[in-house]
CSV table of C-alpha atoms in Angstrom, one decimal:
chain,number,residue,atom,x,y,z
A,1,UNK,CA,23.1,-19.8,57.7
A,2,UNK,CA,21.9,-16.5,56.1
A,3,UNK,CA,21.6,-16.3,52.3
A,4,UNK,CA,22.7,-13.2,50.4
A,5,UNK,CA,21.1,-12.4,46.8
A,6,UNK,CA,23.0,-10.4,44.2
A,7,UNK,CA,23.0,-9.3,40.8
A,8,UNK,CA,25.1,-10.1,37.8
A,9,UNK,CA,25.0,-9.4,34.2
A,10,UNK,CA,25.4,-12.2,31.5
A,11,UNK,CA,28.0,-11.4,29.0
A,12,UNK,CA,26.4,-13.1,25.9
A,13,UNK,CA,22.5,-12.1,26.6
A,14,UNK,CA,23.1,-8.5,28.1
A,15,UNK,CA,20.5,-9.5,30.8
A,16,UNK,CA,20.6,-9.3,34.4
A,17,UNK,CA,20.2,-12.3,36.5
A,18,UNK,CA,19.7,-12.8,40.3
A,19,UNK,CA,22.0,-15.3,42.1
A,20,UNK,CA,21.7,-16.8,45.6
A,21,UNK,CA,24.8,-16.8,47.4
A,22,UNK,CA,25.4,-18.0,51.1
A,23,UNK,CA,26.1,-15.3,53.5
A,24,UNK,CA,28.1,-16.0,56.9
A,25,UNK,CA,28.9,-13.7,59.7
A,26,UNK,CA,32.1,-12.6,57.5
A,27,UNK,CA,32.2,-9.1,55.7
A,28,UNK,CA,30.7,-9.5,52.2
A,29,UNK,CA,34.0,-9.0,50.4
A,30,UNK,CA,35.1,-11.9,52.6
A,31,UNK,CA,32.5,-14.0,51.3
A,32,UNK,CA,33.4,-16.7,49.0
A,33,UNK,CA,31.8,-16.4,45.5
A,34,UNK,CA,30.9,-20.0,45.2
A,35,UNK,CA,32.5,-22.7,43.2
A,36,UNK,CA,30.1,-22.3,40.3
A,37,UNK,CA,32.3,-19.7,38.5
A,38,UNK,CA,29.4,-17.1,38.9
A,39,UNK,CA,31.7,-14.0,38.9
A,40,UNK,CA,29.7,-12.1,41.1
A,41,UNK,CA,30.9,-8.4,41.5
A,42,UNK,CA,32.3,-6.9,44.7
A,43,UNK,CA,30.3,-3.8,44.4
A,44,UNK,CA,26.9,-2.9,45.8
A,45,UNK,CA,24.4,-5.8,44.9
A,46,UNK,CA,22.0,-3.2,44.1
A,47,UNK,CA,24.0,-0.8,42.0
A,48,UNK,CA,22.1,0.7,39.0
A,49,UNK,CA,25.1,1.8,37.1
A,50,UNK,CA,25.4,-0.8,34.5
A,51,UNK,CA,21.8,-1.1,33.7
A,52,UNK,CA,21.4,2.9,33.5
A,53,UNK,CA,24.4,3.4,31.1
A,54,UNK,CA,22.9,0.5,29.1
A,55,UNK,CA,19.4,2.2,28.6
A,56,UNK,CA,21.2,5.6,27.9
A,57,UNK,CA,23.2,4.0,24.8
A,58,UNK,CA,20.0,2.6,23.2
A,59,UNK,CA,18.3,6.4,23.8
A,60,UNK,CA,21.1,7.6,21.8
A,61,UNK,CA,20.5,5.3,18.7
A,62,UNK,CA,18.4,5.9,15.8
A,63,UNK,CA,15.1,4.1,14.7
A,64,UNK,CA,16.5,0.8,14.8
A,65,UNK,CA,16.1,0.7,18.5
A,66,UNK,CA,19.1,-1.1,19.7
A,67,UNK,CA,20.4,-2.9,16.4
A,68,UNK,CA,23.9,-2.6,16.6
A,69,UNK,CA,25.9,-3.7,13.0
A,70,UNK,CA,29.6,-3.9,14.2
A,71,UNK,CA,31.6,-3.9,11.1
A,72,UNK,CA,35.2,-3.1,9.7
A,73,UNK,CA,35.7,0.3,8.2
A,74,UNK,CA,34.8,0.3,4.6
A,75,UNK,CA,36.9,0.5,1.9
A,76,UNK,CA,35.8,2.4,-2.0
A,77,UNK,CA,35.2,-0.2,-4.5
A,78,UNK,CA,36.3,0.3,-8.0
A,79,UNK,CA,33.9,2.8,-10.1
A,80,UNK,CA,31.3,0.7,-12.3
A,81,UNK,CA,31.7,3.0,-15.3
A,82,UNK,CA,35.5,2.2,-15.3
A,83,UNK,CA,35.2,-1.3,-15.1
A,84,UNK,CA,35.0,-3.7,-18.2
A,85,UNK,CA,31.4,-4.7,-19.3
A,86,UNK,CA,31.8,-8.2,-18.6
A,87,UNK,CA,32.6,-7.6,-14.9
A,88,UNK,CA,30.4,-4.9,-14.2
A,89,UNK,CA,27.7,-7.6,-13.1
A,90,UNK,CA,29.9,-9.0,-10.6
A,91,UNK,CA,31.2,-5.6,-9.0
A,92,UNK,CA,27.4,-4.4,-8.8
A,93,UNK,CA,26.7,-7.1,-6.6
A,94,UNK,CA,29.6,-6.3,-4.8
A,95,UNK,CA,28.4,-2.9,-4.3
A,96,UNK,CA,25.0,-3.8,-3.2
A,97,UNK,CA,26.4,-6.1,-0.3
A,98,UNK,CA,28.4,-3.3,0.7
A,99,UNK,CA,25.8,-1.0,1.0
A,100,UNK,CA,24.0,-3.7,3.4
A,101,UNK,CA,26.2,-2.0,6.2
A,102,UNK,CA,23.9,-0.2,8.6
A,103,UNK,CA,25.6,2.6,10.6
A,104,UNK,CA,24.3,4.7,13.5
A,105,UNK,CA,23.1,8.0,12.8
A,106,UNK,CA,22.6,8.9,16.1
A,107,UNK,CA,26.4,9.4,16.7
A,108,UNK,CA,27.1,12.0,14.6
A,109,UNK,CA,31.1,11.6,14.5
A,110,UNK,CA,31.3,7.9,14.2
A,111,UNK,CA,32.3,6.1,11.1
A,112,UNK,CA,32.2,9.4,9.0
A,113,UNK,CA,34.6,8.0,6.3
A,114,UNK,CA,32.6,4.7,5.9
A,115,UNK,CA,29.4,6.4,6.1
A,116,UNK,CA,30.4,8.9,2.8
A,117,UNK,CA,31.6,5.8,1.1
A,118,UNK,CA,28.3,4.0,1.8
A,119,UNK,CA,26.6,7.3,0.4
A,120,UNK,CA,28.8,7.4,-2.7
A,121,UNK,CA,28.3,3.9,-3.7
A,122,UNK,CA,24.4,4.0,-3.1
A,123,UNK,CA,24.4,7.2,-5.4
A,124,UNK,CA,26.5,5.4,-7.9
A,125,UNK,CA,24.2,2.4,-8.3
A,126,UNK,CA,21.3,4.7,-8.6
A,127,UNK,CA,22.9,6.2,-11.6
A,128,UNK,CA,23.7,2.8,-12.8
A,129,UNK,CA,20.6,1.4,-13.1
A,130,UNK,CA,19.0,4.7,-14.4
A,131,UNK,CA,21.4,4.7,-17.7
A,132,UNK,CA,22.5,1.0,-18.3
A,133,UNK,CA,20.4,-1.5,-20.1
A,134,UNK,CA,20.1,-5.2,-19.4
A,135,UNK,CA,22.0,-4.7,-16.2
A,136,UNK,CA,19.0,-6.6,-14.0
A,137,UNK,CA,20.5,-10.5,-14.5
A,138,UNK,CA,18.0,-12.9,-12.6
A,139,UNK,CA,20.9,-13.2,-9.7
A,140,UNK,CA,20.6,-9.4,-9.3
A,141,UNK,CA,17.0,-9.4,-7.8
A,142,UNK,CA,17.9,-11.2,-4.5
A,143,UNK,CA,20.7,-9.0,-4.0
A,144,UNK,CA,18.7,-5.7,-4.4
A,145,UNK,CA,15.8,-7.1,-2.3
A,146,UNK,CA,18.1,-8.2,0.3
A,147,UNK,CA,19.8,-4.9,0.4
A,148,UNK,CA,16.6,-2.6,0.5
A,149,UNK,CA,15.2,-4.9,3.4
A,150,UNK,CA,18.4,-4.6,5.3
A,151,UNK,CA,18.2,-0.6,4.9
A,152,UNK,CA,14.8,-0.1,5.4
A,153,UNK,CA,13.0,-2.6,7.3
A,154,UNK,CA,13.6,-2.1,11.3
A,155,UNK,CA,11.1,-1.5,14.2
A,156,UNK,CA,9.9,1.9,14.4
A,157,UNK,CA,10.1,3.8,17.7
A,158,UNK,CA,7.2,3.5,20.1
A,159,UNK,CA,4.7,6.6,19.4
A,160,UNK,CA,4.6,9.4,22.0
A,161,UNK,CA,1.4,9.5,24.0
A,162,UNK,CA,0.1,12.7,22.0
A,163,UNK,CA,1.3,11.3,18.7
A,164,UNK,CA,-1.0,11.6,15.9
A,165,UNK,CA,-4.2,12.3,17.9
A,166,UNK,CA,-4.7,15.9,17.0
A,167,UNK,CA,-7.3,17.7,19.2
A,168,UNK,CA,-9.5,20.4,18.2
A,169,UNK,CA,-6.8,22.8,18.5
A,170,UNK,CA,-4.5,21.4,15.7
A,171,UNK,CA,-1.9,19.3,17.2
A,172,UNK,CA,-1.0,18.4,13.6
A,173,UNK,CA,1.3,21.7,13.8
A,174,UNK,CA,3.7,20.2,15.9
A,175,UNK,CA,7.1,19.0,14.1
A,176,UNK,CA,7.8,15.4,13.3
A,177,UNK,CA,10.3,13.6,14.2
A,178,UNK,CA,12.7,12.8,11.3
A,179,UNK,CA,14.9,9.9,10.3
A,180,UNK,CA,18.4,10.2,11.7
A,181,UNK,CA,19.6,7.9,8.8
A,182,UNK,CA,18.0,9.8,6.1
A,183,UNK,CA,21.0,10.9,4.2
A,184,UNK,CA,21.3,6.9,3.4
A,185,UNK,CA,17.8,6.0,3.6
A,186,UNK,CA,16.7,8.3,1.1
A,187,UNK,CA,19.1,7.2,-1.7
A,188,UNK,CA,17.9,3.4,-0.7
A,189,UNK,CA,14.5,4.7,-1.6
A,190,UNK,CA,15.2,6.2,-4.8
A,191,UNK,CA,17.5,3.3,-5.9
A,192,UNK,CA,14.4,1.0,-5.2
A,193,UNK,CA,11.9,3.2,-7.3
A,194,UNK,CA,14.3,3.1,-10.3
A,195,UNK,CA,14.6,-0.4,-10.0
A,196,UNK,CA,10.8,-0.9,-9.9
A,197,UNK,CA,10.2,1.6,-12.8
A,198,UNK,CA,13.2,0.3,-14.7
A,199,UNK,CA,12.4,-1.1,-18.1
A,200,UNK,CA,14.6,-4.2,-17.6
A,201,UNK,CA,12.2,-5.1,-14.4
A,202,UNK,CA,10.7,-8.5,-14.7
A,203,UNK,CA,7.8,-9.0,-12.2
A,204,UNK,CA,7.6,-12.5,-13.2
A,205,UNK,CA,10.9,-13.1,-11.3
A,206,UNK,CA,10.6,-10.1,-8.9
A,207,UNK,CA,7.5,-12.1,-7.5
A,208,UNK,CA,9.8,-14.6,-5.9
A,209,UNK,CA,11.1,-12.0,-3.6
A,210,UNK,CA,8.5,-9.2,-3.5
A,211,UNK,CA,6.2,-11.4,-1.5
A,212,UNK,CA,3.2,-10.8,1.1
A,213,UNK,CA,6.0,-10.5,3.9
A,214,UNK,CA,8.0,-8.0,1.7
A,215,UNK,CA,4.6,-5.9,1.6
A,216,UNK,CA,3.7,-6.5,5.0
A,217,UNK,CA,6.9,-5.0,6.4
A,218,UNK,CA,6.4,-2.3,3.7
A,219,UNK,CA,3.2,-1.2,4.8
A,220,UNK,CA,4.3,-1.4,8.7
A,221,UNK,CA,6.7,1.8,7.9
A,222,UNK,CA,3.9,3.8,7.0
A,223,UNK,CA,3.6,4.4,10.6
A,224,UNK,CA,7.2,6.6,10.5
A,225,UNK,CA,7.1,10.0,11.6
A,226,UNK,CA,8.8,11.4,9.0
A,227,UNK,CA,6.8,12.7,5.8
A,228,UNK,CA,9.4,12.3,3.2
A,229,UNK,CA,9.7,8.7,4.0
A,230,UNK,CA,6.0,8.2,4.0
A,231,UNK,CA,5.9,10.1,0.4
A,232,UNK,CA,8.7,7.6,-0.9
A,233,UNK,CA,6.7,4.8,0.5
A,234,UNK,CA,3.5,5.9,-1.2
A,235,UNK,CA,5.0,5.9,-4.4
A,236,UNK,CA,6.5,2.4,-4.2
A,237,UNK,CA,3.5,0.7,-3.1
A,238,UNK,CA,1.5,2.1,-5.7
A,239,UNK,CA,4.1,1.0,-8.0
A,240,UNK,CA,4.4,-2.5,-6.7
A,241,UNK,CA,0.1,-2.8,-6.8
A,242,UNK,CA,0.4,-1.9,-10.5
A,243,UNK,CA,3.1,-4.3,-11.3
A,244,UNK,CA,2.2,-7.4,-8.9
A,245,UNK,CA,-1.7,-8.5,-9.6
A,246,UNK,CA,-1.3,-11.4,-7.2
A,247,UNK,CA,-0.6,-9.0,-4.7
A,248,UNK,CA,-3.5,-6.2,-5.2
A,249,UNK,CA,-6.1,-8.2,-3.0
A,250,UNK,CA,-3.4,-8.9,-0.1
A,251,UNK,CA,-2.6,-5.0,-0.1
A,252,UNK,CA,-6.3,-3.9,-0.1
A,253,UNK,CA,-6.8,-6.5,2.7
A,254,UNK,CA,-3.7,-5.1,4.7
A,255,UNK,CA,-4.7,-1.3,4.1
A,256,UNK,CA,-8.3,-2.4,5.4
A,257,UNK,CA,-6.9,-3.8,8.5
A,258,UNK,CA,-4.5,-1.0,9.4
A,259,UNK,CA,-7.8,1.4,9.0
A,260,UNK,CA,-9.8,-1.1,11.2
A,261,UNK,CA,-7.1,-1.3,14.0
A,262,UNK,CA,-6.9,2.8,13.6
A,263,UNK,CA,-10.7,3.3,14.0
A,264,UNK,CA,-11.5,0.7,16.9
A,265,UNK,CA,-8.3,0.2,18.8
A,266,UNK,CA,-5.2,2.6,18.5
A,267,UNK,CA,-6.2,5.6,16.8
A,268,UNK,CA,-2.5,6.3,16.1
A,269,UNK,CA,-0.9,5.8,12.7
A,270,UNK,CA,0.9,8.4,10.9
A,271,UNK,CA,0.5,7.1,7.6
A,272,UNK,CA,-3.4,7.2,7.2
A,273,UNK,CA,-3.4,10.3,4.7
A,274,UNK,CA,-0.7,8.5,2.3
A,275,UNK,CA,-2.6,5.5,2.5
A,276,UNK,CA,-6.1,7.0,1.5
A,277,UNK,CA,-4.2,8.7,-1.3
A,278,UNK,CA,-3.2,5.2,-2.8
A,279,UNK,CA,-6.9,3.8,-2.2
A,280,UNK,CA,-8.1,6.8,-4.1
A,281,UNK,CA,-6.4,6.0,-7.1
A,282,UNK,CA,-7.2,2.3,-6.8
A,283,UNK,CA,-10.9,2.9,-6.2
A,284,UNK,CA,-10.7,5.2,-9.5
A,285,UNK,CA,-9.4,1.9,-11.4
A,286,UNK,CA,-12.3,-0.1,-9.8
A,287,UNK,CA,-14.4,-1.9,-12.8
A,288,UNK,CA,-18.1,-1.3,-12.6
A,289,UNK,CA,-20.5,-2.2,-11.5
A,290,UNK,CA,-18.6,-2.2,-8.3
A,291,UNK,CA,-18.4,-5.4,-6.3
A,292,UNK,CA,-19.8,-5.9,-3.1
A,293,UNK,CA,-16.7,-6.3,-0.9
A,294,UNK,CA,-15.9,-2.8,-2.4
A,295,UNK,CA,-19.3,-1.6,-1.0
A,296,UNK,CA,-18.8,-3.1,2.3
A,297,UNK,CA,-15.2,-1.5,2.7
A,298,UNK,CA,-17.0,1.7,1.9
A,299,UNK,CA,-19.7,1.2,4.4
A,300,UNK,CA,-17.7,-0.4,7.4
A,301,UNK,CA,-14.3,1.2,7.1
A,302,UNK,CA,-14.1,4.4,5.2
A,303,UNK,CA,-17.2,6.0,6.8
A,304,UNK,CA,-16.4,5.3,10.1
A,305,UNK,CA,-13.0,6.9,9.7
A,306,UNK,CA,-15.2,10.1,10.0
A,307,UNK,CA,-15.3,9.7,13.6
A,308,UNK,CA,-11.6,10.0,14.3
A,309,UNK,CA,-10.6,12.8,16.3
A,310,UNK,CA,-7.7,13.4,14.2
A,311,UNK,CA,-9.9,13.9,10.8
A,312,UNK,CA,-8.4,16.8,9.9
A,313,UNK,CA,-5.0,15.2,9.3
A,314,UNK,CA,-6.4,13.0,6.3
A,315,UNK,CA,-9.7,14.4,5.5
A,316,UNK,CA,-8.9,15.5,1.9
A,317,UNK,CA,-7.9,12.4,1.1
A,318,UNK,CA,-10.7,10.6,2.8
A,319,UNK,CA,-13.2,12.9,0.8
A,320,UNK,CA,-11.7,12.3,-2.3
A,321,UNK,CA,-12.1,8.3,-1.9
A,322,UNK,CA,-15.5,9.1,-0.8
A,323,UNK,CA,-16.6,11.2,-4.0
A,324,UNK,CA,-14.5,8.3,-6.1
A,325,UNK,CA,-17.3,5.9,-4.9
A,326,UNK,CA,-20.2,8.3,-5.6
A,327,UNK,CA,-18.9,8.6,-9.4
A,328,UNK,CA,-18.5,5.0,-9.9
A,329,UNK,CA,-21.9,4.2,-8.4
A,330,UNK,CA,-24.4,7.4,-7.9
A,331,UNK,CA,-26.9,5.3,-5.8
A,332,UNK,CA,-24.2,5.4,-3.1
A,333,UNK,CA,-24.6,9.0,-2.4
A,334,UNK,CA,-27.6,8.2,-0.1
A,335,UNK,CA,-25.8,5.8,2.4
A,336,UNK,CA,-22.9,7.9,2.1
A,337,UNK,CA,-25.0,11.1,3.4
A,338,UNK,CA,-26.9,8.9,6.0
A,339,UNK,CA,-23.2,7.5,7.1
A,340,UNK,CA,-22.0,11.3,7.3
A,341,UNK,CA,-25.4,12.3,9.7
A,342,UNK,CA,-24.7,9.3,11.9
A,343,UNK,CA,-21.1,10.4,12.3
A,344,UNK,CA,-22.1,14.1,12.6
A,345,UNK,CA,-20.0,16.1,15.4
A,346,UNK,CA,-21.9,17.5,18.1
A,347,UNK,CA,-19.1,19.5,19.8
A,348,UNK,CA,-16.3,20.0,17.9
A,349,UNK,CA,-16.9,23.1,15.4
A,350,UNK,CA,-13.3,22.0,13.3
A,351,UNK,CA,-14.7,18.9,12.4
A,352,UNK,CA,-18.1,20.1,11.5
A,353,UNK,CA,-16.7,22.2,9.1
A,354,UNK,CA,-15.0,19.4,7.6
A,355,UNK,CA,-18.1,17.6,7.2
A,356,UNK,CA,-19.8,20.6,5.6
A,357,UNK,CA,-16.9,20.9,3.3
A,358,UNK,CA,-17.0,17.3,2.3
A,359,UNK,CA,-21.1,17.5,2.0
A,360,UNK,CA,-20.9,20.1,-0.8
A,361,UNK,CA,-18.5,17.9,-2.7
A,362,UNK,CA,-21.1,15.4,-2.7
A,363,UNK,CA,-24.0,17.8,-3.5
A,364,UNK,CA,-22.0,18.8,-6.3
A,365,UNK,CA,-22.4,15.0,-8.1
A,366,UNK,CA,-25.6,13.7,-6.3
A,367,UNK,CA,-28.4,12.7,-8.6
A,368,UNK,CA,-31.4,14.8,-8.3
A,369,UNK,CA,-33.5,11.6,-7.4
A,370,UNK,CA,-31.1,10.5,-4.7
A,371,UNK,CA,-31.2,14.2,-3.3
A,372,UNK,CA,-35.0,14.1,-3.2
A,373,UNK,CA,-34.8,11.0,-1.2
A,374,UNK,CA,-32.7,12.4,1.6
A,375,UNK,CA,-33.1,16.2,1.5
A,376,UNK,CA,-35.4,15.9,4.6
A,377,UNK,CA,-32.8,14.5,7.0
A,378,UNK,CA,-30.1,16.6,5.4
A,379,UNK,CA,-31.5,19.7,5.7
A,380,UNK,CA,-32.5,19.0,9.5
A,381,UNK,CA,-28.8,19.0,10.4
A,382,UNK,CA,-28.1,21.7,7.9
A,383,UNK,CA,-30.5,23.9,9.9
A,384,UNK,CA,-29.0,22.9,13.3
A,385,UNK,CA,-25.4,23.9,12.0
A,386,UNK,CA,-26.8,27.1,10.7
A,387,UNK,CA,-28.2,28.0,14.0
A,388,UNK,CA,-24.9,27.0,15.9
A,389,UNK,CA,-23.4,29.8,17.8
A,390,UNK,CA,-19.7,28.8,18.9
A,391,UNK,CA,-19.0,31.8,20.9
A,392,UNK,CA,-15.4,30.6,20.8
A,393,UNK,CA,-15.0,31.0,17.0
A,394,UNK,CA,-15.0,34.5,15.6
A,395,UNK,CA,-16.7,34.6,13.2
A,396,UNK,CA,-18.7,31.4,13.9
A,397,UNK,CA,-17.4,29.1,11.2
A,398,UNK,CA,-20.2,26.3,11.4
A,399,UNK,CA,-23.0,28.8,10.7
A,400,UNK,CA,-21.1,30.7,8.1
A,401,UNK,CA,-20.1,27.4,6.2
A,402,UNK,CA,-23.5,26.2,6.4
A,403,UNK,CA,-25.2,29.4,5.1
A,404,UNK,CA,-22.2,29.6,2.3
A,405,UNK,CA,-23.6,26.3,0.6
A,406,UNK,CA,-26.3,28.8,-1.2
A,407,UNK,CA,-23.5,30.3,-3.3
A,408,UNK,CA,-23.3,27.0,-4.7
A,409,UNK,CA,-25.5,27.3,-8.4
A,410,UNK,CA,-26.4,23.5,-8.2
A,411,UNK,CA,-26.9,23.2,-4.5
A,412,UNK,CA,-29.6,25.9,-5.2
A,413,UNK,CA,-31.1,24.4,-8.3
A,414,UNK,CA,-31.8,21.1,-6.0
A,415,UNK,CA,-33.3,23.4,-3.2
A,416,UNK,CA,-35.6,24.7,-5.6
A,417,UNK,CA,-36.8,21.4,-7.1
A,418,UNK,CA,-37.4,20.2,-3.7
A,419,UNK,CA,-38.7,23.8,-2.2
A,420,UNK,CA,-42.0,22.1,-0.6
A,421,UNK,CA,-40.1,19.8,1.7
A,422,UNK,CA,-36.9,22.1,2.5
A,423,UNK,CA,-38.4,25.2,3.2
A,424,UNK,CA,-40.6,24.4,6.2
A,425,UNK,CA,-37.7,22.8,7.8
A,426,UNK,CA,-35.1,25.7,6.7
A,427,UNK,CA,-37.5,29.1,7.3
A,428,UNK,CA,-37.9,28.7,11.1
A,429,UNK,CA,-34.3,28.6,12.2
A,430,UNK,CA,-33.3,31.0,9.5
A,431,UNK,CA,-35.9,33.5,11.1
A,432,UNK,CA,-34.6,32.9,14.6
A,433,UNK,CA,-31.1,33.4,13.7
A,434,UNK,CA,-31.9,36.8,11.8
A,435,UNK,CA,-33.6,37.9,15.4
A,436,UNK,CA,-31.2,36.2,17.8
A,437,UNK,CA,-28.0,35.7,16.5
A,438,UNK,CA,-24.8,37.8,17.9
A,439,UNK,CA,-22.6,37.7,14.9
A,440,UNK,CA,-23.6,40.8,12.7
A,441,UNK,CA,-22.1,38.9,9.3
A,442,UNK,CA,-24.3,35.8,10.0
A,443,UNK,CA,-27.5,38.1,10.5
A,444,UNK,CA,-26.3,39.7,7.1
A,445,UNK,CA,-26.1,36.4,5.2
A,446,UNK,CA,-29.1,35.2,7.0
A,447,UNK,CA,-31.0,38.5,5.6
A,448,UNK,CA,-29.8,37.9,1.9
A,449,UNK,CA,-30.8,34.2,2.3
A,450,UNK,CA,-34.5,34.8,3.1
A,451,UNK,CA,-34.5,37.3,0.5
A,452,UNK,CA,-33.3,35.0,-2.3
A,453,UNK,CA,-36.1,32.5,-0.9
A,454,UNK,CA,-38.7,35.1,-0.9
A,455,UNK,CA,-37.9,35.6,-4.7
A,456,UNK,CA,-38.0,32.0,-5.3
A,457,UNK,CA,-41.5,31.6,-4.0
A,458,UNK,CA,-43.0,34.2,-2.1
A,459,UNK,CA,-46.3,32.6,-1.5
A,460,UNK,CA,-44.8,29.4,0.1
A,461,UNK,CA,-42.8,31.7,2.3
A,462,UNK,CA,-45.7,33.4,3.4
A,463,UNK,CA,-47.6,30.5,4.1
A,464,UNK,CA,-44.7,29.0,6.1
A,465,UNK,CA,-44.1,32.7,8.2
A,466,UNK,CA,-48.0,32.7,8.8
A,467,UNK,CA,-48.1,29.2,10.0
A,468,UNK,CA,-44.9,30.0,12.1
A,469,UNK,CA,-46.1,33.3,13.8
A,470,UNK,CA,-49.6,31.2,14.5
A,471,UNK,CA,-47.6,28.5,16.4
A,472,UNK,CA,-45.6,31.4,18.2
A,473,UNK,CA,-49.2,32.9,19.3
A,474,UNK,CA,-50.3,29.6,20.1
A,475,UNK,CA,-47.0,29.1,22.2
A,476,UNK,CA,-47.6,32.5,24.1
A,477,UNK,CA,-51.0,31.7,25.1
A,478,UNK,CA,-50.1,28.3,26.1
A,479,UNK,CA,-47.4,30.2,28.0
A,480,UNK,CA,-49.6,32.6,29.6
A,481,UNK,CA,-52.0,30.1,30.7
A,482,UNK,CA,-49.2,28.0,32.2
A,483,UNK,CA,-48.4,31.1,34.2
A,484,UNK,CA,-51.8,31.8,35.3
A,485,UNK,CA,-52.2,28.7,36.7
A,486,UNK,CA,-48.9,28.7,38.5
A,487,UNK,CA,-50.0,32.0,40.3
A,488,UNK,CA,-53.3,30.6,41.3
A,489,UNK,CA,-51.7,27.7,43.0
A,490,UNK,CA,-49.5,30.2,45.0
A,491,UNK,CA,-52.3,32.0,45.6
A,492,UNK,CA,-54.1,28.9,46.7
A,493,UNK,CA,-51.2,28.0,49.1
A,494,UNK,CA,-50.8,31.4,50.6
A,495,UNK,CA,-54.7,31.2,51.7
A,496,UNK,CA,-54.2,27.9,53.3
A,497,UNK,CA,-51.2,29.1,55.5
A,498,UNK,CA,-53.2,32.1,56.4
A,499,UNK,CA,-56.0,30.2,57.8
C-alpha cells in the first residue's frame, strides 16, 4: 500500500497540519477519506491558496499584528452632562467599557459608524475628567487602567532592516510609519494624561494598577515609529516617575536595560531620544553628592552610547544628560572627556562634528584645574581634527569646527592659562595646515589663529617655531643621508653586475 500525504486547516487553531492517508491504485478523488473524520480537501494537497490569503489578511492589519476584535455595532450611550449626578459614575464606567472595543484601522471603510461613536465617547470622557471634580471613585481606577491597557498595549510591528540605523548620510530623514489607529489612540493618550494630572488622582489607590508590569509595557511602546506617540509616552512616563516614588528605581533600571540592549545587541530602538530627554530631567533632580550607581550609569551606559552609528538621532539629548552630570559633580568632567576620546570617531566626519559640539559644551563649564589635567590628551585629538582633510565635505566641516573652538572666550582663557602645555602640541600642525591645506577658508582661519597665538605669547611661539625648523632641518639631513646611502648601494650593485 502507498501512503499519501495531505494538508488541512484546523478550524479552531488556524494552523496547517499534515495528515497521512492510505492511497491505493484508485484515483485521488476516489480515495476514502478515512474514518477519522479528518475532512481532507479534494483540491491539490500542496495548494497555497488558503495560506496566502491568511498572510495577506494579516499584512492589511494595523500595528496589532493580527489581533482582531469581532464585536457588534456600537450604540451611542447617553451624554454624561445630561445624566443626573447620582448616575454619572455608573454611566462613566459604562463608557470606559465601551471604549475597550478595538477597531481595525487598516480597513478604511469598515465600522465607520462604530468608530465615530467610540471617538465621540473618548472625547466626551476627556472633557468630563477635565471639568468634573470628585469623579475618581475607587472603582473607577481599574476601569480606567483596563481601558488604557487594551487600547495602547500591543505588539509593535517588527522593524525593517534599515529602521533607526541612520548612517553617515543621514537616514533619519526618512518618513516614519505612522500609527493607523491614531484617531482613537491619540484621545486615549490625552485621556490618560489628564487622568494622571487630575486633582482627584490618588497614587495610593492607583499603585495597585499602575505597577511594574504596566510600566514595562509602557516602556516597550517607546519603540513605536510614530513620533506623536513617543511624545505622549515621554510626558506620561515623566508624570508616573514623579507621582510613584516606589517605581522610580524600577523605571531607571528598565531604561538602563533598554540602553544596554541598544548599545551591545540590536542598535535598533526608536525612542532613545525621548528616554534620554526623560533621563535628563531625572538627572537634574539627583541629590548631591551623587550616588555611585549614578556615576556607574554615566560610565557604563551614557558614554558608550556615543559609539552608536545613529548618534545624530539623539545626540542633543545625550549631551544634555552628560552636561547635567558635570553640573552635579564637576570632577566628572575628566572621566567624561576621557570617555569621549576613547570613542572618538575615526572615519565618520558627521559624528566627529557632533563630538566637537559636545566637547565645547563641556569646556564651557569645566573647572580650570580639571582642564589642566586633561589638556594634553585633549589637544592632541583637537590638533588631529584640525588637520582633517575630508575631501567629501566642502567646506571641510571637521577642521572648520575644530578651529571654531577659538571663538569661545572661556576656551581661549583656558588655553592661555595652559599655553606652555598646549602650544607645543598645537603649533606644528597649524603651521602645516597653513602651507598644505586645500581649502582657502581653512587656511584663512589658521592664519588668524596663528596671529592670535603670537599676540598672546610671541616668545614661546618663536621658540617652538625655531625648534620646529631645527627638527625639519634634521629630518631633511636624515632623508638626504638615507637617499645617498641607497644611491651608493645601487652603485655597488651595478659594479658587481658589470664584473
